[in-house]
CSV table of C-alpha atoms in Angstrom, one decimal:
chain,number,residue,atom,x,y,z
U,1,UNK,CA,0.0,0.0,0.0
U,2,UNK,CA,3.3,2.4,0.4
U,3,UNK,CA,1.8,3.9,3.5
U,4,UNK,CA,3.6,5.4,6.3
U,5,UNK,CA,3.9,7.1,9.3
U,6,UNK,CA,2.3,10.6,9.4
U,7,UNK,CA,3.8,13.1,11.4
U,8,UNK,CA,1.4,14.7,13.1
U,9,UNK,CA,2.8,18.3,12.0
U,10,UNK,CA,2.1,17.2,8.5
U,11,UNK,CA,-1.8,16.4,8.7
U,12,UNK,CA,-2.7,20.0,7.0
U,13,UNK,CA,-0.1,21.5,4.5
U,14,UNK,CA,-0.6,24.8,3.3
U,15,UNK,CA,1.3,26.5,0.5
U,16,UNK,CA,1.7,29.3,-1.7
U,17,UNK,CA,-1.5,28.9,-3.8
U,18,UNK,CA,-3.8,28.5,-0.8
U,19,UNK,CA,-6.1,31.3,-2.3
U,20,UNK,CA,-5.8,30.2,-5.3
U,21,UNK,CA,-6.9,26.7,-4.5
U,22,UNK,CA,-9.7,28.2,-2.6
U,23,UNK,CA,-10.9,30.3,-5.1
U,24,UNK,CA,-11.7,26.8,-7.1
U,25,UNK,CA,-13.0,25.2,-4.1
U,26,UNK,CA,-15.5,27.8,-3.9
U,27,UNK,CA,-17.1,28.0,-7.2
U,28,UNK,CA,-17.0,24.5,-7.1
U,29,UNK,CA,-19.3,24.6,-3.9
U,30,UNK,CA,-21.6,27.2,-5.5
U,31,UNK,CA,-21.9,25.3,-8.7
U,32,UNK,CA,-22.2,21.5,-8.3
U,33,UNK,CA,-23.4,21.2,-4.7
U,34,UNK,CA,-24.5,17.9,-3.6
U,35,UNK,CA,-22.0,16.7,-6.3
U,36,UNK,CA,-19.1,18.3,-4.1
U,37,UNK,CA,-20.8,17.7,-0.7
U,38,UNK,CA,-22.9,14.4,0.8
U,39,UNK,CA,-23.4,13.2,4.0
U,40,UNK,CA,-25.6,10.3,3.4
U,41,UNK,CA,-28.5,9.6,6.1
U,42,UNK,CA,-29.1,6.3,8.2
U,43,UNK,CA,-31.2,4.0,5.5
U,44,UNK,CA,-28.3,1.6,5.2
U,45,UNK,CA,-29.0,-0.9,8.3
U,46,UNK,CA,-25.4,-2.0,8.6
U,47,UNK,CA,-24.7,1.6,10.0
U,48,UNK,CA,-27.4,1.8,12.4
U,49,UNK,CA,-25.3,5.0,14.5
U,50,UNK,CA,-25.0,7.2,11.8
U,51,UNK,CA,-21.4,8.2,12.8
U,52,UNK,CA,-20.7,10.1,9.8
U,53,UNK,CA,-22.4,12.9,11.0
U,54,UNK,CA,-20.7,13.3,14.1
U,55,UNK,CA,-17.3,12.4,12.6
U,56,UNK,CA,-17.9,15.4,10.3
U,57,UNK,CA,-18.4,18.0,13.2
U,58,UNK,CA,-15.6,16.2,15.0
U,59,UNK,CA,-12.8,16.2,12.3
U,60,UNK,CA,-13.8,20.4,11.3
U,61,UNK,CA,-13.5,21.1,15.5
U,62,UNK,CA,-10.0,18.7,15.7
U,63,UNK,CA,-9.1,20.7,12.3
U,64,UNK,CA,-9.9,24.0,13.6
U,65,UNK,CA,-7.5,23.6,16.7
U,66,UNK,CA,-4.9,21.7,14.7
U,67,UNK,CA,-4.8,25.2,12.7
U,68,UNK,CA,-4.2,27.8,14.8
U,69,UNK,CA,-1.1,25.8,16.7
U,70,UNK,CA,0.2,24.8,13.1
U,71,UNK,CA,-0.1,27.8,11.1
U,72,UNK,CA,-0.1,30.8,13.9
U,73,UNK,CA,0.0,33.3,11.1
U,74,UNK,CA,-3.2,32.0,9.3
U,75,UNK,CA,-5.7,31.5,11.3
U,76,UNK,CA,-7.0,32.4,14.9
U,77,UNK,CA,-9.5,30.8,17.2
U,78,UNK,CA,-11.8,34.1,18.3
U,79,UNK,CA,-15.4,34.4,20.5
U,80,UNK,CA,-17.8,36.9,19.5
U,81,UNK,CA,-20.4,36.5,22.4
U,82,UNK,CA,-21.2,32.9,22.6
U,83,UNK,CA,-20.5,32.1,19.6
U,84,UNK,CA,-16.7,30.3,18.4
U,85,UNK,CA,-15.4,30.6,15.2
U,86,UNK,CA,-12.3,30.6,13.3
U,87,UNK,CA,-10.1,33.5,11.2
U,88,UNK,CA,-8.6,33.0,7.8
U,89,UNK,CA,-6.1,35.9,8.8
U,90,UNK,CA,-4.3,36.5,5.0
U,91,UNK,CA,-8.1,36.7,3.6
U,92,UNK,CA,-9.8,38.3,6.8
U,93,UNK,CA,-12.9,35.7,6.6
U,94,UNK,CA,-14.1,34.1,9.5
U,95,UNK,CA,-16.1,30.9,9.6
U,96,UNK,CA,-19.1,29.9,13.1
U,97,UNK,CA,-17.5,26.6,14.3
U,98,UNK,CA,-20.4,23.9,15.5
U,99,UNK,CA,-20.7,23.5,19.7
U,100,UNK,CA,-18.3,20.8,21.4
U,101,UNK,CA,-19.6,17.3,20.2
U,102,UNK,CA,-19.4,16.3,23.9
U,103,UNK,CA,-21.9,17.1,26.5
U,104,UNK,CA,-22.6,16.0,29.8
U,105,UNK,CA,-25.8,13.3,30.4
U,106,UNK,CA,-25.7,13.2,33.9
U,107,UNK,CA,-23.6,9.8,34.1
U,108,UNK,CA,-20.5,11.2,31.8
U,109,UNK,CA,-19.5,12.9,29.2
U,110,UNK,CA,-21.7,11.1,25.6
U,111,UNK,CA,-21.3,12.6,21.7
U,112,UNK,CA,-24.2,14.9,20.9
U,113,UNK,CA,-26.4,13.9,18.3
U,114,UNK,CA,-25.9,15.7,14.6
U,115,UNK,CA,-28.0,16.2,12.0
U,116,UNK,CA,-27.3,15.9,8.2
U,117,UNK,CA,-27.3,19.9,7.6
U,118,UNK,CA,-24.9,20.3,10.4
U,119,UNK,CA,-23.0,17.8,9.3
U,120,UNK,CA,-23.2,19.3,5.5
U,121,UNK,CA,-22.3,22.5,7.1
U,122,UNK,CA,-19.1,21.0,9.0
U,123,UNK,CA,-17.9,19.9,6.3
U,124,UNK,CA,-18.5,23.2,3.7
U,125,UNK,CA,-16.3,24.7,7.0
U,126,UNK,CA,-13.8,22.3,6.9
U,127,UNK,CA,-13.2,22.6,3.3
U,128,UNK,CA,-12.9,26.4,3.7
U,129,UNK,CA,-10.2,26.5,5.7
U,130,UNK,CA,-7.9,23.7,4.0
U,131,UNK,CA,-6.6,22.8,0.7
U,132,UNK,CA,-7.4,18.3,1.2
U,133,UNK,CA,-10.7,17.1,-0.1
U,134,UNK,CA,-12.1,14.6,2.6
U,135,UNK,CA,-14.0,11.5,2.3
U,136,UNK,CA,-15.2,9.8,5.6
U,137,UNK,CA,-15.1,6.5,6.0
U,138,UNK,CA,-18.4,4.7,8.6
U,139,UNK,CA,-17.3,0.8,10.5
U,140,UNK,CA,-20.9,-1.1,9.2
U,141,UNK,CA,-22.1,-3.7,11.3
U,142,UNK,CA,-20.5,-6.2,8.8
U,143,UNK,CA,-17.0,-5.1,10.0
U,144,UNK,CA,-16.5,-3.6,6.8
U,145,UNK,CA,-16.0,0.6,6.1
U,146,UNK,CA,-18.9,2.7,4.1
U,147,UNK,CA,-17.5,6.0,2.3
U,148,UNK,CA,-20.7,7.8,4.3
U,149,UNK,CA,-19.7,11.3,4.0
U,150,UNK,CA,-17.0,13.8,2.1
U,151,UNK,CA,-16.4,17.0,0.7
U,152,UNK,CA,-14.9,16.5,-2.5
U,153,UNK,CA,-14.1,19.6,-4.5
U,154,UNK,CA,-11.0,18.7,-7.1
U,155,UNK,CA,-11.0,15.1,-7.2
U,156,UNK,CA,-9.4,15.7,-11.0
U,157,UNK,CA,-10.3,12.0,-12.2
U,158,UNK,CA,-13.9,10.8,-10.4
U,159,UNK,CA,-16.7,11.8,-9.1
U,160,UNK,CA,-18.6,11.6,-5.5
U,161,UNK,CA,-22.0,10.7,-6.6
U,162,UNK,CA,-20.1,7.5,-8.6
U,163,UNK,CA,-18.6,6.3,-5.0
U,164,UNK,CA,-20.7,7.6,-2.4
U,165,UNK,CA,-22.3,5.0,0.2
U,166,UNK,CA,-19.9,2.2,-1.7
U,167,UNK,CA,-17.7,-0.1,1.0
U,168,UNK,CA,-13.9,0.4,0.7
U,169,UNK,CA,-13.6,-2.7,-1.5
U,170,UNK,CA,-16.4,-1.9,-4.2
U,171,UNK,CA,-15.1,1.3,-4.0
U,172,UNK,CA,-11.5,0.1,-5.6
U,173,UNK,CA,-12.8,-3.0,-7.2
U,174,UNK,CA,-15.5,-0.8,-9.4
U,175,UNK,CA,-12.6,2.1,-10.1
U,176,UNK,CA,-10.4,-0.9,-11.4
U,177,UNK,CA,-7.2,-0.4,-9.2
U,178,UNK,CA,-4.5,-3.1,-10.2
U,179,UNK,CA,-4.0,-6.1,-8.0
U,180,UNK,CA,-6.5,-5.0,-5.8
U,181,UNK,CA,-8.6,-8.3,-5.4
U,182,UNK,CA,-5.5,-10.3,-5.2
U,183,UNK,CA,-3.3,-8.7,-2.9
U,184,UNK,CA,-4.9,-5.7,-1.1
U,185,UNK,CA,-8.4,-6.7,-0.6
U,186,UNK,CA,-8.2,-8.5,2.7
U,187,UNK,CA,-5.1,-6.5,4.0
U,188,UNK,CA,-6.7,-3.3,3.5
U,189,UNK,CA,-9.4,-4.2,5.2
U,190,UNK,CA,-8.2,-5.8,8.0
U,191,UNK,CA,-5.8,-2.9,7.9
U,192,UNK,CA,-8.8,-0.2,8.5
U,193,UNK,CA,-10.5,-2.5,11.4
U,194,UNK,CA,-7.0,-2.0,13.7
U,195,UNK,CA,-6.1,1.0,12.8
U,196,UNK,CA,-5.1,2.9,15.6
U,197,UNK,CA,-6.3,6.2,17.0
U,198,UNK,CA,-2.8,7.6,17.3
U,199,UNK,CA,-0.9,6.1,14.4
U,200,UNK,CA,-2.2,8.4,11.5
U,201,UNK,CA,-0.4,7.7,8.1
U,202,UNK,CA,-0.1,9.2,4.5
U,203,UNK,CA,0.7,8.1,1.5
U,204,UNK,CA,1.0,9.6,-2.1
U,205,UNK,CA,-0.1,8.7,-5.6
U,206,UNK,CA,1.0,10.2,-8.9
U,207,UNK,CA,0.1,10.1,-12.5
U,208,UNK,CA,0.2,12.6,-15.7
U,209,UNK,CA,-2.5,14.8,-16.8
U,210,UNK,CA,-3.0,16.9,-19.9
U,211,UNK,CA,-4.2,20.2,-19.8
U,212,UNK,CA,-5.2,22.6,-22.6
U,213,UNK,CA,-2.9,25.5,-22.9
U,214,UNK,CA,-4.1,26.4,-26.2
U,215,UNK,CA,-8.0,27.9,-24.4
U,216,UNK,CA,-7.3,27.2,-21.2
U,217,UNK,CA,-10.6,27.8,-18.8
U,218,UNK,CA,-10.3,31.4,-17.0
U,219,UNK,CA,-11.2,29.7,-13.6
U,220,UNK,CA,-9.0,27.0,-13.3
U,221,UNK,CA,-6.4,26.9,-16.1
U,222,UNK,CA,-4.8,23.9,-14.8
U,223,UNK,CA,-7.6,21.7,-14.5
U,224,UNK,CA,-7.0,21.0,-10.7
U,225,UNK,CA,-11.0,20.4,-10.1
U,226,UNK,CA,-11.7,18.2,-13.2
U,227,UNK,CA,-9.2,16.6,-15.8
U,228,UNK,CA,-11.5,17.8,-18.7
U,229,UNK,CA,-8.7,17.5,-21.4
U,230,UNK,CA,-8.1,14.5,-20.0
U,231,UNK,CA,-11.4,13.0,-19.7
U,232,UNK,CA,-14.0,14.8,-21.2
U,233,UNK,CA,-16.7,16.6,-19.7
U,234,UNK,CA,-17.6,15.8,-15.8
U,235,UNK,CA,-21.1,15.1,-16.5
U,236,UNK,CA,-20.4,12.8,-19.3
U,237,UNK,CA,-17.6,10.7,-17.6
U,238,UNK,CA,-17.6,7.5,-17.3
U,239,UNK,CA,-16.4,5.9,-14.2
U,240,UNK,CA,-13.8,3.1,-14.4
U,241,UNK,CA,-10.4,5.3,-14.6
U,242,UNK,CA,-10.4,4.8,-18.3
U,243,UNK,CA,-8.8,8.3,-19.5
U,244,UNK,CA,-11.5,9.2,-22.3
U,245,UNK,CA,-10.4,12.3,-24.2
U,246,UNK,CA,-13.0,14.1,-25.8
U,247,UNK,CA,-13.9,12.0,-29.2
U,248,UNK,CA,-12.7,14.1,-32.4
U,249,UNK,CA,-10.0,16.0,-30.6
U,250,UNK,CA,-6.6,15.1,-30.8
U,251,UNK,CA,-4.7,15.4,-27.7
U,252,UNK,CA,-1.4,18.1,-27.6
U,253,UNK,CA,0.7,16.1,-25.6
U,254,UNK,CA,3.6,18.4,-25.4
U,255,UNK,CA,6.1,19.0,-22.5
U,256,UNK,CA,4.2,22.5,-22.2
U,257,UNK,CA,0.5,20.4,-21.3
U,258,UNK,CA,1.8,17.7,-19.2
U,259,UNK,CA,1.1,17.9,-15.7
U,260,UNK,CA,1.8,15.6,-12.9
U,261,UNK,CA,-0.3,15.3,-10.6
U,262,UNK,CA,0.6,13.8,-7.3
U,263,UNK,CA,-1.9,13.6,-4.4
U,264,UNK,CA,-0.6,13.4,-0.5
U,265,UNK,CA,-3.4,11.4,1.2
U,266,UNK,CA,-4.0,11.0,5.1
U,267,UNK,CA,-5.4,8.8,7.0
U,268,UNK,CA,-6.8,9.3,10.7
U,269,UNK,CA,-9.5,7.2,13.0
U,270,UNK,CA,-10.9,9.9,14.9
U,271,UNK,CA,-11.2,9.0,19.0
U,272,UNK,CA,-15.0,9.9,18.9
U,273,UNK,CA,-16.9,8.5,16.0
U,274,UNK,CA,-14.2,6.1,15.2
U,275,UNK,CA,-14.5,7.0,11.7
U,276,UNK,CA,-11.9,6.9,9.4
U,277,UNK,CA,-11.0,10.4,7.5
U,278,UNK,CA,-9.5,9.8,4.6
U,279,UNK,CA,-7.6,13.6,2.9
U,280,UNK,CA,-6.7,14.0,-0.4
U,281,UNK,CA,-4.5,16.8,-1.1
U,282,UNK,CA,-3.9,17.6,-4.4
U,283,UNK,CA,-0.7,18.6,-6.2
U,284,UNK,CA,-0.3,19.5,-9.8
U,285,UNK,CA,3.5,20.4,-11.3
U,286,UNK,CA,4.2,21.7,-14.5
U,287,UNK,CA,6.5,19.3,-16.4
U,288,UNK,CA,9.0,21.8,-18.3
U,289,UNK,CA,9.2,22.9,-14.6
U,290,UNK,CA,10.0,19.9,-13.1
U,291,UNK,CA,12.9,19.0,-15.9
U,292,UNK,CA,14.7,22.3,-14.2
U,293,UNK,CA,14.6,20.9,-10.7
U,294,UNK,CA,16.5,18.9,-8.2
U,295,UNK,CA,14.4,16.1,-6.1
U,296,UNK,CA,14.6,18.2,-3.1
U,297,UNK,CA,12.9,21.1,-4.9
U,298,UNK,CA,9.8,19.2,-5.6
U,299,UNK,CA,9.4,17.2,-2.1
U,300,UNK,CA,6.4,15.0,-3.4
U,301,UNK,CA,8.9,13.3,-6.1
U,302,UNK,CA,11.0,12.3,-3.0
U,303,UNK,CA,7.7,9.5,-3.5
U,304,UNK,CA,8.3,8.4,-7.1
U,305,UNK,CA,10.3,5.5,-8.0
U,306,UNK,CA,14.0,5.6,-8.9
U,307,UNK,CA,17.2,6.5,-8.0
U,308,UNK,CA,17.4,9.0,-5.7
U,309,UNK,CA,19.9,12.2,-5.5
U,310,UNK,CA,19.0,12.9,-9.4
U,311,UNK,CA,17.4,15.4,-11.1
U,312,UNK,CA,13.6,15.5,-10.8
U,313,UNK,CA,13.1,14.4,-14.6
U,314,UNK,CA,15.4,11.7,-14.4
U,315,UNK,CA,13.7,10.4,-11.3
U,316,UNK,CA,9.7,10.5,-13.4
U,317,UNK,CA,11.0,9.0,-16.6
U,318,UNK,CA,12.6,6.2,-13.8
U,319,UNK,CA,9.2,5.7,-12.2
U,320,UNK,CA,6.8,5.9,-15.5
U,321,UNK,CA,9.4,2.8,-16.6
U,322,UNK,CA,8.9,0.9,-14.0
U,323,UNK,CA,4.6,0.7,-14.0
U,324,UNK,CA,3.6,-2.8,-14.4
U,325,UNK,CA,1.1,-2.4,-18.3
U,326,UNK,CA,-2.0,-2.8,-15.5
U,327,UNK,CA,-0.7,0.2,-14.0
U,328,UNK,CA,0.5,2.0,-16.9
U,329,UNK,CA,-3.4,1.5,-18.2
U,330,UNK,CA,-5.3,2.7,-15.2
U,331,UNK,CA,-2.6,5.8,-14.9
U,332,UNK,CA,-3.8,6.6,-18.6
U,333,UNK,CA,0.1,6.3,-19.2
U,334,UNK,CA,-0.4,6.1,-23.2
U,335,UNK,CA,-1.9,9.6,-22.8
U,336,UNK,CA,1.7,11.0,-22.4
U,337,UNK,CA,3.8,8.3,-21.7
U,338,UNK,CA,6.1,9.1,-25.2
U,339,UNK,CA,6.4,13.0,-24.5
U,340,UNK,CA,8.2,12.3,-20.9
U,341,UNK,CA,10.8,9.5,-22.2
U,342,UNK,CA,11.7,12.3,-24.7
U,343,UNK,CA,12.5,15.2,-22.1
């Protein structure tokens, strides 16, 4: 699974195009709604709790304080009467943070009940204030984990609605991720059921995108919320990772519209719902960019196969060689494949 440790200092990374990314984030919201944001309600009867809900409140009040120890500079915790909320300080916005999730029943301290539109709202908060994309993931009754709940805003190559309510394993076995039946179906899932309150981990995943630099789209030139050169229209897709350019036009595969984009993705079991939050945070580098730099210019290729102390470009064309043809057709790698061996 290449997963590791996560340092907990590393849960939330912020960057240079925070604004920018938020910018996206937003119109996405306003534009596709329920197709960015879901938090499903209790009809399945293997999740009988409906933890989702509370996880979602719990992971935007855990974020919140993460926050404002991590990035001093960017946000602040303030109270305006009775009411708590938190500061984007470089954009002077300020978002109403929900009431503790813990109250007091008379025999201890019990997690509030939440509703779906607080939940909704948690999670429209959450995605406010960072650059991940989060999915949560519900324990059913079955032992297996139920993607229940996310906010979703530049997932680049799928779509919400497509996944949404799905266990972990239909999840990868319908988005056709190699060898997953035979080697990571039973390990990942016993993986989730022991996963450990305070051993958080990340990974990263990578693979090449084309962009259109010809008319690129005003809003979001690189494509980071939907891979439309790539795959065609969002409404339209297809679901099954196939990489479906738009029929009738050719594809300029040129160093100039390659992207890679790489994805840093945390996982945490929160100590209240026991939910699973899964973040997605999403990278994309320019590839004329990357031939320029050294490995420890671009952390994220620190993650890509091949020999390490080299250029940058040496180190992708090592890794694109080495994809198994399974994994070379679910990356799309005949997409662009040609255009990296040659930089």
């Amino acid at each position: 699974m290449g997963i590791k440790p996560m340092p907990w200092d590393r849960w939330y990374e912020l960057d240079d195009r925070y604004i920018e990314y938020q910018t996206i984030r937003k119109r996405r919201l306003k534009e596709r709604g329920s197709d960015v944001v879901c938090v499903l309600d209790d009809s399945n009867p293997l999740l009988p709790y409906g933890r989702c809900k509370q996880a979602a409140v719990e992971v935007l009040l855990d974020t919140a304080n993460y926050l404002v120890q991590r990035y001093p500079s960017t946000f602040k915790l303030a109270f305006v009467g009775s009411i708590h909320r938190v500061e984007v300080l470089p954009t002077q916005e300020h978002y109403t943070l929900p009431s503790s999730l813990w109250v007091d029943n008379g025999d201890g301290l019990s997690m509030r009940s939440v509703s779906k539109e607080e939940a909704e709202q948690a999670l429209v908060t959450l995605g406010a204030l960072v650059q991940d994309d989060i999915a949560i993931m519900e324990e059913g009754m079955d032992g297996k984990y139920y993607f229940q709940a996310g906010l979703i805003c530049v997932p680049g190559f799928w779509r919400m609605k497509d996944k949404i309510g799905l266990k972990l394993e239909d999840i990868h076995i319908a988005g056709n991720v190699p060898q997953y039946k035979e080697k990571l179906l039973l390990s990942l899932d016993r993986y989730f059921r022991r996963m450990r309150v305070d051993r958080p981990i990340i990974r990263h995943n990578y693979g090449g995108q084309v962009v259109n630099v010809q008319d690129p789209d005003v809003d979001d030139p690189e494509e980071l919320a939907w891979s439309v050169t790539t795959n065609g229209m969002e409404d339209t897709y297809r679901p099954g990772h196939a990489h479906q350019p738009p029929e009738g036009l050719p594809l300029d595969v040129r160093p100039q519209a390659l992207r890679i984009r790489s994805e840093r993705q945390t996982l945490r079991r929160l100590p209240g719902s026991g939910c699973i939050v899964f973040g997605i945070r999403t990278y994309l580098y320019q590839v004329p960019t990357l031939c320029t730099e050294r490995e420890g210019e671009i952390p994220e290729s620190r993650e890509w196969e091949g020999p390490e102390g080299k250029h940058v470009k040496d180190r992708l064309v090592s890794a694109v060689k080495s994809w198994p043809e399974e994994v070379r057709h679910y990356k799309g790698a005949k997409l662009y494949e040609d255009t990296i061996y040659n930089l």
